[in-house]
Structures are given as structure tokens and as C-alpha cells.
Coordinates of C-alpha atoms in Angstrom, one line a residue:
X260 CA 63.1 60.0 46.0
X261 CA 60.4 61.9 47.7
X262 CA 62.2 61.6 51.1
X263 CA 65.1 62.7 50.0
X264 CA 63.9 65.8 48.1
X265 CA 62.0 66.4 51.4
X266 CA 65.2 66.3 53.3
X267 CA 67.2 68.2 50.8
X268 CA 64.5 70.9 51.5
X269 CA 64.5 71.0 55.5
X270 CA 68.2 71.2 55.1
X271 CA 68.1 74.3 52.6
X272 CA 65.7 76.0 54.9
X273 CA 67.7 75.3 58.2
X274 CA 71.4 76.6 56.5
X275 CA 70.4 80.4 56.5
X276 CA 68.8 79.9 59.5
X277 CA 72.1 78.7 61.7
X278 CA 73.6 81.6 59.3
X279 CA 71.8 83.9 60.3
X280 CA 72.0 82.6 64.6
X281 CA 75.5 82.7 64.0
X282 CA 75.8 86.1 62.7
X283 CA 73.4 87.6 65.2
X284 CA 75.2 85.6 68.0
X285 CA 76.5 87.7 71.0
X286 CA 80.4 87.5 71.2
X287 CA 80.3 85.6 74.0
X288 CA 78.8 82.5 73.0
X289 CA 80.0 79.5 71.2
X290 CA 79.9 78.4 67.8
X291 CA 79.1 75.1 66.2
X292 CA 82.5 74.1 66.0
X293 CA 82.7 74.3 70.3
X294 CA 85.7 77.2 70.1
X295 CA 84.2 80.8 71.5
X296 CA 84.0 83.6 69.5
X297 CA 87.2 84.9 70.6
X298 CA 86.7 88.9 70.1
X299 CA 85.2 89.5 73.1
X300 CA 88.8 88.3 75.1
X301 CA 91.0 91.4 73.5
X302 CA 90.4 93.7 76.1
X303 CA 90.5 90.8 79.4
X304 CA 93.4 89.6 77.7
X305 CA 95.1 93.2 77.5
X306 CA 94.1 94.0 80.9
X307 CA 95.4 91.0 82.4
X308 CA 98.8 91.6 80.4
X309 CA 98.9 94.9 82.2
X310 CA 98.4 94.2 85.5
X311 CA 100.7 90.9 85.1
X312 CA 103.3 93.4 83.9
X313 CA 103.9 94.0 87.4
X314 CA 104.0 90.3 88.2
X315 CA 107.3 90.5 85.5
X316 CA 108.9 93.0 88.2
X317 CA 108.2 90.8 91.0
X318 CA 109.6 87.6 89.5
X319 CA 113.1 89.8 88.3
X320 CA 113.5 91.0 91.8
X321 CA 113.0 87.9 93.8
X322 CA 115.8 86.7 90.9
X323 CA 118.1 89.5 91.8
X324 CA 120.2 88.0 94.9
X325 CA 121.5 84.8 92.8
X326 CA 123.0 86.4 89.3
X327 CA 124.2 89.5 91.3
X328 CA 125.6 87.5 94.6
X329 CA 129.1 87.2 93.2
X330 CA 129.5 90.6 91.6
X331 CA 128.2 92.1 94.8
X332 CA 130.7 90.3 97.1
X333 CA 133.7 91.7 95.3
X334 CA 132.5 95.3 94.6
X335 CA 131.3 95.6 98.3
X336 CA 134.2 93.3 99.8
X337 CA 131.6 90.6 102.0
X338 CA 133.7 88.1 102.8
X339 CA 130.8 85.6 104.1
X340 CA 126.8 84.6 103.2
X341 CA 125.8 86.8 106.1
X342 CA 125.3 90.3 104.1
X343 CA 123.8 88.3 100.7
X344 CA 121.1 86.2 103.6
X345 CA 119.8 89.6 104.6
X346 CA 119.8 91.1 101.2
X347 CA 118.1 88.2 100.3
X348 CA 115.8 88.2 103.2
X349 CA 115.2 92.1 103.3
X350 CA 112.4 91.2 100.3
X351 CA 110.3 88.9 102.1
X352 CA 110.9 91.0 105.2
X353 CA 109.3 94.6 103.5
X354 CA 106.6 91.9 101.7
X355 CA 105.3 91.4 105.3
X356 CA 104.9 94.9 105.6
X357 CA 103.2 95.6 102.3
X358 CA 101.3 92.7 102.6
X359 CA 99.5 93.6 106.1
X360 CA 98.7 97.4 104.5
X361 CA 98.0 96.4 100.8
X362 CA 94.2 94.9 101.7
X363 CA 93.4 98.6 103.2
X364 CA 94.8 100.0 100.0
X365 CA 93.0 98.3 97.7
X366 CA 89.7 98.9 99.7
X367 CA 90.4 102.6 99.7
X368 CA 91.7 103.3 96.7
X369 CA 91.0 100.9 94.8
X370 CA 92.8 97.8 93.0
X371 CA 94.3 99.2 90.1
X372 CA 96.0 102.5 91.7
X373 CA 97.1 100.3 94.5
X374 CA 99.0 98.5 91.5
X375 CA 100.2 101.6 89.8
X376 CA 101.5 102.8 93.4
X377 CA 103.2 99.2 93.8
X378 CA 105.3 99.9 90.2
X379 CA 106.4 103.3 91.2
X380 CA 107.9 101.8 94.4
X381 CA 109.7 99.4 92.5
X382 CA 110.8 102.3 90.2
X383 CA 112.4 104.1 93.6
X384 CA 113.9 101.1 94.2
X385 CA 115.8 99.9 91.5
X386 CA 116.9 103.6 91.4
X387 CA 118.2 103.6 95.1
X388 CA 120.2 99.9 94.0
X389 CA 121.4 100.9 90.9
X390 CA 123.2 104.8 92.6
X391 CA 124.2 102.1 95.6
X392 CA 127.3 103.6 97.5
X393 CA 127.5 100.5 99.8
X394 CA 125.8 96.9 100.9
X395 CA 123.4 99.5 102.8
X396 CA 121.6 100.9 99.7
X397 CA 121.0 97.5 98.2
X398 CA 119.4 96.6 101.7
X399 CA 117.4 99.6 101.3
X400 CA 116.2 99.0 97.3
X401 CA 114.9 95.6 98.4
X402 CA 112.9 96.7 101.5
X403 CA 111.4 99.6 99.0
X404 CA 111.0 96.3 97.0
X405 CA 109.6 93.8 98.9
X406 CA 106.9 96.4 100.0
X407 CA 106.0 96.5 96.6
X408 CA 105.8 92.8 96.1
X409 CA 103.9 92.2 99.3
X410 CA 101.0 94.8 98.0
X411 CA 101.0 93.7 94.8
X412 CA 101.1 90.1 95.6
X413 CA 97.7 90.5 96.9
X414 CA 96.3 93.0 94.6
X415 CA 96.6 91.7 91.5
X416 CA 94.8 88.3 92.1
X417 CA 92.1 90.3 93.7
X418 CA 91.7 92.5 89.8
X419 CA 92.0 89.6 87.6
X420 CA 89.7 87.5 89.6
X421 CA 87.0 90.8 89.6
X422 CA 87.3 91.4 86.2
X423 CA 88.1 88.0 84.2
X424 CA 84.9 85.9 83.3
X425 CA 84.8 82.2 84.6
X426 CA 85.5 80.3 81.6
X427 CA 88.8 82.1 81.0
X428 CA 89.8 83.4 84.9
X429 CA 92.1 80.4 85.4
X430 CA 94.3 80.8 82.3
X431 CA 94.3 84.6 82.1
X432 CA 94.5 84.9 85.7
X433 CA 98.0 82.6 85.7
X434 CA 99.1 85.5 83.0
X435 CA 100.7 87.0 86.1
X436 CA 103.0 83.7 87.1
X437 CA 103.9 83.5 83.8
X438 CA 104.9 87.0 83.7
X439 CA 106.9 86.5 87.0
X440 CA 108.3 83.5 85.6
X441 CA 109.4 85.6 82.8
X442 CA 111.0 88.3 84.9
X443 CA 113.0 85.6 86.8
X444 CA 114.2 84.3 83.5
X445 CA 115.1 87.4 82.5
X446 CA 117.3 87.7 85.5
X447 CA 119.0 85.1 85.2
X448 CA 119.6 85.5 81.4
X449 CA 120.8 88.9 81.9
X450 CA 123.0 87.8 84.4
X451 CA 125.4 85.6 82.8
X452 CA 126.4 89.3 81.2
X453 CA 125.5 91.4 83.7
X454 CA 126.7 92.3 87.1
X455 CA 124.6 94.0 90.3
X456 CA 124.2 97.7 88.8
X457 CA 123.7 96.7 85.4
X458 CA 120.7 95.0 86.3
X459 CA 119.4 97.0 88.7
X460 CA 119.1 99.4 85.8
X461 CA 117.1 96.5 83.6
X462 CA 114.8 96.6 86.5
X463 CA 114.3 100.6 86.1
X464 CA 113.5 99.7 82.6
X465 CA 111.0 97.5 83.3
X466 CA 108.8 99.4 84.9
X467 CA 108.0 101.6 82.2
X468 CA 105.4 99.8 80.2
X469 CA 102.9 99.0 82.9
X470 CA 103.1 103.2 83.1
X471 CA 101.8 103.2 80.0
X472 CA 99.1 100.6 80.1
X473 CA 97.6 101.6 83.3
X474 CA 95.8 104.4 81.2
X475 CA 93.9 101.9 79.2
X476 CA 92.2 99.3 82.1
X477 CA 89.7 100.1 83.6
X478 CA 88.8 99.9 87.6
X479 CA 87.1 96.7 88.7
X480 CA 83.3 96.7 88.6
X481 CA 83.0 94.8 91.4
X482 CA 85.3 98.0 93.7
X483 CA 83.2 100.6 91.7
X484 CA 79.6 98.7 92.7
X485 CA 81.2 99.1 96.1
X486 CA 81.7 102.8 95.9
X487 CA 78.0 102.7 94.5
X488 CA 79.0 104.2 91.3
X489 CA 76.8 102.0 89.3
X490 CA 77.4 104.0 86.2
X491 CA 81.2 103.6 86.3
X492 CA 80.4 100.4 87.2
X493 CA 78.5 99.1 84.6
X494 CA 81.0 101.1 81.8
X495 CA 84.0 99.0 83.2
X496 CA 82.3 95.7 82.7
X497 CA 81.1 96.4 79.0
X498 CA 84.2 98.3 78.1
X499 CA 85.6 94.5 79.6
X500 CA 83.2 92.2 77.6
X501 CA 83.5 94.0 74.4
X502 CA 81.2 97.4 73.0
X503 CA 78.6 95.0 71.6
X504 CA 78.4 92.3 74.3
X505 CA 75.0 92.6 76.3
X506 CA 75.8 92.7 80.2
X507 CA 72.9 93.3 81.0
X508 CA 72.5 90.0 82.9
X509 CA 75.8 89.7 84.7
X510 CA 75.6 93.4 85.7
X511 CA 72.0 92.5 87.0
X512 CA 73.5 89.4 89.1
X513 CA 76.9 91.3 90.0
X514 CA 74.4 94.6 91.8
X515 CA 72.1 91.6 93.4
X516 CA 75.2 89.5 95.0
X517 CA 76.2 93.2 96.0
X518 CA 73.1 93.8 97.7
X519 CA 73.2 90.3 99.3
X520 CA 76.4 91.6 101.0
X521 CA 75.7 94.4 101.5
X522 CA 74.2 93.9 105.4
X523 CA 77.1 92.2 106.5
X524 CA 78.7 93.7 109.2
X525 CA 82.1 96.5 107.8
X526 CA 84.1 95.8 111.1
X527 CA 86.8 93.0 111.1
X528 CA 84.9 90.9 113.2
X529 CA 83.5 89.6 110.0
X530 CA 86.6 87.8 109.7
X531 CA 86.0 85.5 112.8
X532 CA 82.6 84.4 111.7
X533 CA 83.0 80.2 111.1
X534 CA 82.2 80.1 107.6
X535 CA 84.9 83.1 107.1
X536 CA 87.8 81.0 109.1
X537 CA 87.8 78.2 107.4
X538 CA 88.0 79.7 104.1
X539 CA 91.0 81.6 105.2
X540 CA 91.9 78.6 106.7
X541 CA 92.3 77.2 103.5
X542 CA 94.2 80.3 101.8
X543 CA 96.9 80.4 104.7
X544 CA 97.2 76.2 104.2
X545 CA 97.9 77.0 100.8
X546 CA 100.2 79.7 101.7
X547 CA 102.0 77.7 103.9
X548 CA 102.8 74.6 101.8
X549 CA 103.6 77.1 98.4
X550 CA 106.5 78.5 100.7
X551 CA 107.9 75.4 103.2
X552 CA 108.1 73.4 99.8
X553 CA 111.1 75.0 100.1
X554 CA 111.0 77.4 97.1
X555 CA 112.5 80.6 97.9
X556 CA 115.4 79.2 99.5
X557 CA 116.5 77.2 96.6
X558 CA 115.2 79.9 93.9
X559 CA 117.3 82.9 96.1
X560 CA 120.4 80.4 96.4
X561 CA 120.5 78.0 93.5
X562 CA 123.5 79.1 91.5
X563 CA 125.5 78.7 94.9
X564 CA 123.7 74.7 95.7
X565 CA 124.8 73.8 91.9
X566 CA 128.3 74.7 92.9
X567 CA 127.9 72.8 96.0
X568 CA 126.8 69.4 94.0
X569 CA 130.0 69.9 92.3
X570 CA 128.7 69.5 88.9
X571 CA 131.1 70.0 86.0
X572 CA 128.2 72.0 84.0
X573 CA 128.2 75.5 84.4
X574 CA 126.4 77.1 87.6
X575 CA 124.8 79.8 85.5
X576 CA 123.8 78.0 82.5
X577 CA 121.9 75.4 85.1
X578 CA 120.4 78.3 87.0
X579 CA 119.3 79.9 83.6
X580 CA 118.0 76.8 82.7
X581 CA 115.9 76.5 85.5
X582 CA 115.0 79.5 85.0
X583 CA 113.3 78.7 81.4
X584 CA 111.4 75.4 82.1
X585 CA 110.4 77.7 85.4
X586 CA 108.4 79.6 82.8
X587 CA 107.5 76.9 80.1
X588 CA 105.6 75.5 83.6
X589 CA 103.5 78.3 84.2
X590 CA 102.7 78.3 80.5
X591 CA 101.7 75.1 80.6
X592 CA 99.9 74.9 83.8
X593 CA 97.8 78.1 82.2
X594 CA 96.4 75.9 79.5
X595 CA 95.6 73.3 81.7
X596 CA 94.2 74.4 85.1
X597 CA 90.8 75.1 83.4
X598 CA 90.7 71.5 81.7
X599 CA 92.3 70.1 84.5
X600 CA 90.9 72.1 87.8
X601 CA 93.0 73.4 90.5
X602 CA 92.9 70.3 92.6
X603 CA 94.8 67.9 89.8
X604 CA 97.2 70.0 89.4
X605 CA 97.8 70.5 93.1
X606 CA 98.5 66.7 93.2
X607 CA 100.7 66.8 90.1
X608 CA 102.7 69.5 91.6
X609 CA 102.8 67.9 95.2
X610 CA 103.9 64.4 94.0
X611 CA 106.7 65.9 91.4
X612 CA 108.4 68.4 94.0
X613 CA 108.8 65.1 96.8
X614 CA 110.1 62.5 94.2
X615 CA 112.6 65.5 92.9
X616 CA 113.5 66.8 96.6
X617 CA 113.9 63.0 97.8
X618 CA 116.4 62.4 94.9
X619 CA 118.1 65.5 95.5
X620 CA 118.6 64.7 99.0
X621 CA 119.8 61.5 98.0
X622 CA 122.5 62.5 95.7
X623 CA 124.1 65.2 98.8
X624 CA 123.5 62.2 101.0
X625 CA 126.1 59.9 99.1
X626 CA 128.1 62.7 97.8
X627 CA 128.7 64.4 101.3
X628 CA 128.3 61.9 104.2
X629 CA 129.0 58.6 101.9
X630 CA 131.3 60.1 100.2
X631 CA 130.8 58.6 97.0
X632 CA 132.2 60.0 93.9
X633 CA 129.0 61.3 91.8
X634 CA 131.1 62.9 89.0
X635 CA 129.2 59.8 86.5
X636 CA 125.7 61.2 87.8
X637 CA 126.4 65.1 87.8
X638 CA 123.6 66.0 85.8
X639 CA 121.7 64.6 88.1
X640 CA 121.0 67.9 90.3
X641 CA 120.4 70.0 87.1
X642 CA 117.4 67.4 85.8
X643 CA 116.1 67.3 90.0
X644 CA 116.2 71.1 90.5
X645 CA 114.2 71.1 86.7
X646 CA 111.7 68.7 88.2
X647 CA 111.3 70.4 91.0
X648 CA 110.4 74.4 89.4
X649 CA 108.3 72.1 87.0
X650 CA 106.3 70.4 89.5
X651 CA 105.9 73.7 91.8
X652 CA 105.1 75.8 89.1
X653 CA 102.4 73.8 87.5
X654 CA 100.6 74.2 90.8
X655 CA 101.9 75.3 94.2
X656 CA 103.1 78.3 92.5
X657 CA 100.2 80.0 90.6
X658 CA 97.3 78.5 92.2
X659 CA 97.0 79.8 96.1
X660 CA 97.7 83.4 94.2
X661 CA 94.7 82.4 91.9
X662 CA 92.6 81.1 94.6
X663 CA 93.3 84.2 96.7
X664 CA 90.8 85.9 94.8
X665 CA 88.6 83.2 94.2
X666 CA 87.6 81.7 97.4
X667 CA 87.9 84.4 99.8
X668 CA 84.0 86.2 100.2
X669 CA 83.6 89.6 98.7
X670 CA 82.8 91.6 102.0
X671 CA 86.5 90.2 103.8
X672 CA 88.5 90.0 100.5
X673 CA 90.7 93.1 101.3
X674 CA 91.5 92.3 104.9
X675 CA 91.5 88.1 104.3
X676 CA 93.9 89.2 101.2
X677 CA 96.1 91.2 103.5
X678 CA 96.2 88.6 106.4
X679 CA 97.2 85.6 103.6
X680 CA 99.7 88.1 101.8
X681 CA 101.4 88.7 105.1
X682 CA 101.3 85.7 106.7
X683 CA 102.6 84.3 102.7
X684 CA 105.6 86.9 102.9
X685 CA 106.4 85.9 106.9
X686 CA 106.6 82.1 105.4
X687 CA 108.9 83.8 102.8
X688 CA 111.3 85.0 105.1
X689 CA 111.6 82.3 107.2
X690 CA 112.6 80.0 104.7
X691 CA 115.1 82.3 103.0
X692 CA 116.2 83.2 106.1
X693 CA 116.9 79.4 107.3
X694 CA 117.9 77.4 104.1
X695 CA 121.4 78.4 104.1
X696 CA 121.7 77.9 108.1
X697 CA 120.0 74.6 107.6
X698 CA 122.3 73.7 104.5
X699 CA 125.5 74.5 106.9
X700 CA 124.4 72.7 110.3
X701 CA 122.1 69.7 109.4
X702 CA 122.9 69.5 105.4
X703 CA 122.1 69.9 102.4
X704 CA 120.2 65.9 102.3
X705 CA 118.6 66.8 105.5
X706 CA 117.2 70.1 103.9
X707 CA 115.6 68.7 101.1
X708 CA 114.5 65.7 103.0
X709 CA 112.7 68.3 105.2
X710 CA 111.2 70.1 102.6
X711 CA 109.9 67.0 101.1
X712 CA 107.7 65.7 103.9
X713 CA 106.4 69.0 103.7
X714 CA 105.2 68.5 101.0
X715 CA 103.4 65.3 100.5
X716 CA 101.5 66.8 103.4
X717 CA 101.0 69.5 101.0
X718 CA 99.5 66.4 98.5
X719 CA 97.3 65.2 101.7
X720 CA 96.0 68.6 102.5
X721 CA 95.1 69.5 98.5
X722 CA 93.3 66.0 98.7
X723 CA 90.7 66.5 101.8
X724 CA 91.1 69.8 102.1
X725 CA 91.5 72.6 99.2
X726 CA 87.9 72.7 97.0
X727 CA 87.7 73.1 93.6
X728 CA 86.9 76.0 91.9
X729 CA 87.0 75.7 88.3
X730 CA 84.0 76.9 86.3
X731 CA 81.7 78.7 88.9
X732 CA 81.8 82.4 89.4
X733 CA 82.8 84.4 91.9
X734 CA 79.3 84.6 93.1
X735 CA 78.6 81.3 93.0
X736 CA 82.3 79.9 94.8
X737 CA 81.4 81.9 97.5
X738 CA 77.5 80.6 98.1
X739 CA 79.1 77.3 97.3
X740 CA 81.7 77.2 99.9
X741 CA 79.9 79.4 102.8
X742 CA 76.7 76.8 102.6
X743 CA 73.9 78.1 100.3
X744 CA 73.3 75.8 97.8
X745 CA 74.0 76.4 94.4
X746 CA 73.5 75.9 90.7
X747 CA 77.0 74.9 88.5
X748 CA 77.1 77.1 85.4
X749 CA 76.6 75.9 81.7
X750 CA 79.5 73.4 81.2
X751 CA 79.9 75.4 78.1
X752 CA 81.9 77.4 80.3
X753 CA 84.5 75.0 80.6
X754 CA 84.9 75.6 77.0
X755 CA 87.6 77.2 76.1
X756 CA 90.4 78.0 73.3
X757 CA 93.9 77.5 73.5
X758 CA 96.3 80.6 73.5
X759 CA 96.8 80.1 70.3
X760 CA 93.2 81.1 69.1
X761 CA 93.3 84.3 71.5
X762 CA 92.4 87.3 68.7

């Protein structure tokens, strides 16, 4: 009886005590039940929806060519691909411009103006496609367009990965895939209704918001410590972790790793050093195998491959359906990649995208050189193209974009950023440019054979190759991969909510 009324006493004594830790708790940390207190996310999640906004606009316009291919053809009177390719092609092509001047931009003026200056080119440029007298406009609109996309491309995984705390930088920073994800659904939704000009005016309309929200982010801290405005600096950060958040301590580490930089040389032979290479090594590898899995080709021309397989379902509805588990992906792989890490969902995606291109290439085989009557299988392209967007955006898609600002060191992330955009975008072009010409010569089984060896290299580079990143800091990912030994942060780090929980 005596132990028990001496237990029943610790316990009374110990209850307000954890009531009172609790309530006195910083936002940041966790609670008994292992879910963060979720206040301190608001403002990272709203300035992550902001800059992703822009991602939305990016997504719709690499969309654009396959709703608006038909319409375009009869209003303009092209009578083959050639006109549509380049339209198609222009994108990528102005991308590879943007790309190669976007790191300067975001060194100069910093990330978030560089993205407002990226939305009000697409603004111009929806403008210019939706007054189009001819073909000569649209090609126009999508230069204007692609320039865009190739700055932004690299600017907005260099904000969320600058502003965005560990334990939540892999889920909110794929925000801005999902957001594309979303624009190209919204393309292709919009055009089963829509023609060309009518949704060239949707993507006037969708710029508007992010003109709106750009008032209510702040610059990164990590640009403003490098302008040595400490005071702006440190504003930013709190006014990211929440008012009553102490950042005292990553503020502290943020001006030290500043300082630890800070000797390195500011000329671009910084970029040559060993260490440097191989980490852009690694970005271009991922560059390279995100685009030669053969994405753009079949995103930019996949209404006209489902008429190809002669499928009696509707070329649309599959592209628009595509289109949504393109997006239900990216939702999914947001959830996951900071459970998971980067490196398992590289594998998932690389192994997925060669079963599904193998098949594919399998079924044109026997339906174009066999000559075998498919018409009892014809749903068989729809579920391959699905596996295919599933496996690629779970992790070719988001991830080099996510580790574009998370492996690349601080003092070459502008110019390293700008080399892997552009050299991303040249991938881009090639492979929209080619796809149709490979289609037509060596055929459509030969083309996805092709891609497919691609990529389970893709799985064999992501295997030996591509490091993990999940659950250190910036900081810490760069000392880790240029060789100065480091400590992994709390594995309470790794704990995180669903988006379900987000406040």
C-alpha cells in the first residue's frame, strides 16, 4: 500500500511538471505524442505555396503544345509536325537561355525578385500567344516562356532549400512539383474544352496570385547574410520560424558557416576546385537521366502516341488522365521522400519507368512490325504511360530540382545552379526535339526501348553514385560531401507530420 501511495505521489508531482515543459516548449520541438508542434510551419508552408505558384505556371506551359496541337493546326493551316516540334522545342530552347543567366540573377538581386521577374515574363508571354496573328507569335510566347522556366527552374529550389528547415525541406520543397504537376493537369483538363487562345488566356490568369503573395515572403537569410545585412537577415529567419521561436542558435550557426565561406575565392574558378566537380558532377548526372528517361518527349506529344497505339479510349481523356496520377505522384512522393530518403525513391522511380517503357515498347513492337491485332490489350498503353508519370514523378522528377539546392556548396550555388539549369534545359530540347524523328525513322518500340536502358543506368548511377541527403542541413550536406567530418542532427528531425496535421 505504501508503494503505491508513494508512486501515486511521484506521479502527481511529475503531471504539472511535463504540463508545464509542454506549455513552455518552443514551437519547434516535439511533443510526447512524437507529432511537432505544427504552428511554427504556417509561414514555410505559405512561403513555399508562393514560390511553387510559379512552379503551377511552369508545369501549364510545358502542357500547352499537346491540348492546343490540334486546334493550332487548323486555325494556322500546318499541314505537318514540323511547326508544332519547334513550338514545342522553342521552350526548352529559351530555358537554355534563362537557365545560363538566372544563377547571376539570383546572386544580384536576389532569389525572390528573380522569381517575381520570371512570373511577369510569363505574364508577356501568355499575352503575346493569346493576341497571336500567326504560328510566329506562339513561337515568340514560348521563347518569352521558356526563359522564364529556365530562371525559375533554378531559382526556386535554391529559396526553398535557403529558407525551409531540415525536417520538413523535402516535403515542402516538392510543393513546387506538385504545383507543376498541378498546372500540367490543369492543361490538360482545360483542354478537352478549350482550344489554343482560350488557354493561353488561363495562363494570363494564372499569374496573378503569385503577384499577390510575393508581398508577404520574405528574402532568403542566407542571400541577405551575403549582402551582410545581418539585421534583415536575422528578421527573415524569425519572421520564417514563427514570432516566438528562438533562432538565436541557427542564426548563430547560419553567420558562422557564412564566415567559413566567406575566404573562398568569388571568381568562377571555384567551380573547378575537385570537391566542387564532383558535386556538380552529380547534379548534371541527375539532370541527365531526369530528361533522357524520355519525359518531355512523351509529356509534349502524348495525346498524338495514344492515337498512334490505336486505342479505342479517348486520346484526351488518357492524356488527362495521365495527367492526374502525374500529380497524385508528386503528392505522394512529398510524404514520403523524408521517411523514405532521396536514394529509395530514386530506385523506385528508376525500376517503374524501365518495366513500363519495356512494355510499351513491346506492345508497338507487335502492333507495328508483328503486326498483331492488339485491339483485346488497348488499355494497355493507357495503364504503361500511367506507370511510367508514376514512377518518374515519385523521383526522377522532383528530386535533382530538390537536390539542386541541397548539394551544391553555398559560395558556387548561383553559378553551379545556372550551369545544371542550362545544361537540364539543353537535355530538354534535345529530347523534344528528337522523339518524334526517332518515332518516325527507327519507331516507336525502338524509342522506348532506348529510353529504357537509359534508365536502368539511371537505377545504377542513383545506386553508387547520388548521396543521401535526408535530415542534415544545408550546412552540414555540404561539410559532409566536400570531406569535413560531420555530426548527423537529432533523429528527431526525421520526425515529421503528415499534410494532414499542417495548421
Amino acid at each position: 500500500m505504501n508503494k503505491d501511495n508513494n508512486l501515486r505521489m511521484v506521479v502527481q508531482e511529475i503531471e504539472p511538471l511535463q504540463k508545464k515543459d509542454l506549455e513552455e516548449a518552443p514551437e519547434h520541438e516535439v511533443k510526447p505524442s512524437g507529432f511537432p508542434r505544427l504552428k511554427f510551419l504556417k509561414r514555410q508552408l505559405f512561403a513555399a505555396i508562393a514560390v511553387s505558384w510559379v512552379s503551377l505556371i511552369i508545369g501549364y506551359s510545358s502542357a500547352f503544345s499537346a491540348p492546343a496541337e490540334h486546334s493550332i493546326k487548323r486555325d494556322f493551316n500546318l499541314q505537318g509536325d514540323s511547326e508544332i516540334s519547334w513550338m514545342s522545342s522553342f521552350m526548352p530552347l529559351g530555358a537554355l537561355i534563362g537557365g545560363l543567366g538566372g544563377g547571376s540573377l539570383i546572386e544580384y538581386i536576389g532569389r525572390k525578385w528573380t522569381i517575381l521577374l520570371t512570373n511577369i515574363l510569363f505574364f508577356v508571354a501568355w499575352f503575346v500567344c493569346y493576341f497571336a496573328q500567326n504560328y510566329i507569335y506562339l513561337y515568340i510566347g514560348r521563347i518569352l516562356s521558356g526563359v522564364s522556366v529556365g530562371i525559375a527552374s533554378l531559382t526556386l529550389p535554391v529559396y526553398t532549400a535557403e529558407t525551409l528547415q531540415p525536417e520538413v525541406r523535402g516535403s515542402l520543397g516538392l510543393l513546387s512539383t506538385v504545383l507543376g504537376n498541378i498546372g500540367i493537369l490543369i492543361c490538360f483538363s482545360f483542354g478537352i474544352y478549350y482550344e489554343w487562345k482560350g488557354l493561353s488566356m488561363i495562363g494570363v490568369l494564372l499569374c496573378v496570385p503569385f503577384m499577390v503573395m510575393i508581398w508577404f515572403i520574405p528574402e532568403t537569410p542566407k542571400f541577405l547574410l551575403a549582402q551582410n545585412d545581418e539585421a534583415k537577415a536575422r528578421k527573415a529567419l524569425q519572421w520564417l520560424r514563427g514570432a516566438k521561436t528562438d533562432v538565436e542558435k541557427e542564426f548563430v550557426d547560419m553567420q558562422k558557416f557564412q564566415k567559413e565561406t566567406a575566404n573562398d575565392s568569388e571568381n568562377l574558378l571555384v567551380l573547378f576546385k575537385k570537391k566542387n566537380m564532383k558535386l556538380l558532377g552529380i547534379e548534371l548526372g541527375l539532370m541527365f537521366f531526369q530528361q533522357f528517361s524520355g519525359i518531355n518527349g512523351i509529356i509534349f506529344y502524348i495525346t498524338g502516341l495514344f492515337d498512334k497505339s490505336g486505342s479505342n479510349i479517348n486520346a484526351d481523356v488518357c492524356t488527362t488522365i495521365v495527367g492526374v496520377v502525374n500529380f497524385a505522384a508528386t503528392f505522394v512522393a512529398s510524404m514520403l521522400i523524408d521517411r523514405l530518403g532521396r536514394k529509395v525513391l530514386l530506385y523506385i522511380s528508376s525500376v517503374s519507368m524501365a518495366i513500363s517503357l519495356a512494355v510499351l515498347g513491346l506492345f508497338f513492337y507487335l502492333k507495328d512490325v508483328v503486326l498483331m491485332d492488339l485491339h483485346s490489350v488497348d488499355w494497355l498503353p493507357l495503364v504503361c504511360f500511367m506507370t511510367y508519370v508514376l514512377g518518374f514523378s515519385l523521383g526522377f522528377g522532383p528530386i535533382p530540382w530538390l537536390m539542386l539546392g541541397e548539394i551544391l556548396p553555398a559560395k558556387i550555388r548561383g553559378p553551379a545552379a545556372s550551369i545544371s539549369t542550362a545544361f537540364s534545359w539543353t537535355c530538354t530540347f534535345v529530347v523534344t526535339k528528337t522523339s518524334l524523328y526517332f518515332i518516325d525513322t527507327i519507331g516507336a518500340h525502338y524509342t522506348f526501348w532506348m529510353y529504357g536502358f537509359i534508365v536502368c543506368c539511371s537505377l545504377l548511377f542513383s545506386i553508387f553514385i547520388v548521396p543521401e541527403t535526408k535530415g542534415f542541413t544545408l550546412a552540414d550536406i555540404e561539410r559532409k560531401l566536400t570531406g569535413v567530418k560531420v555530426r548527423r542532427i537529432s533523429s528527431l528531425a526525421n520526425i515529421k507530420p503528415t499534410p494532414s496535421f499542417i495548421g
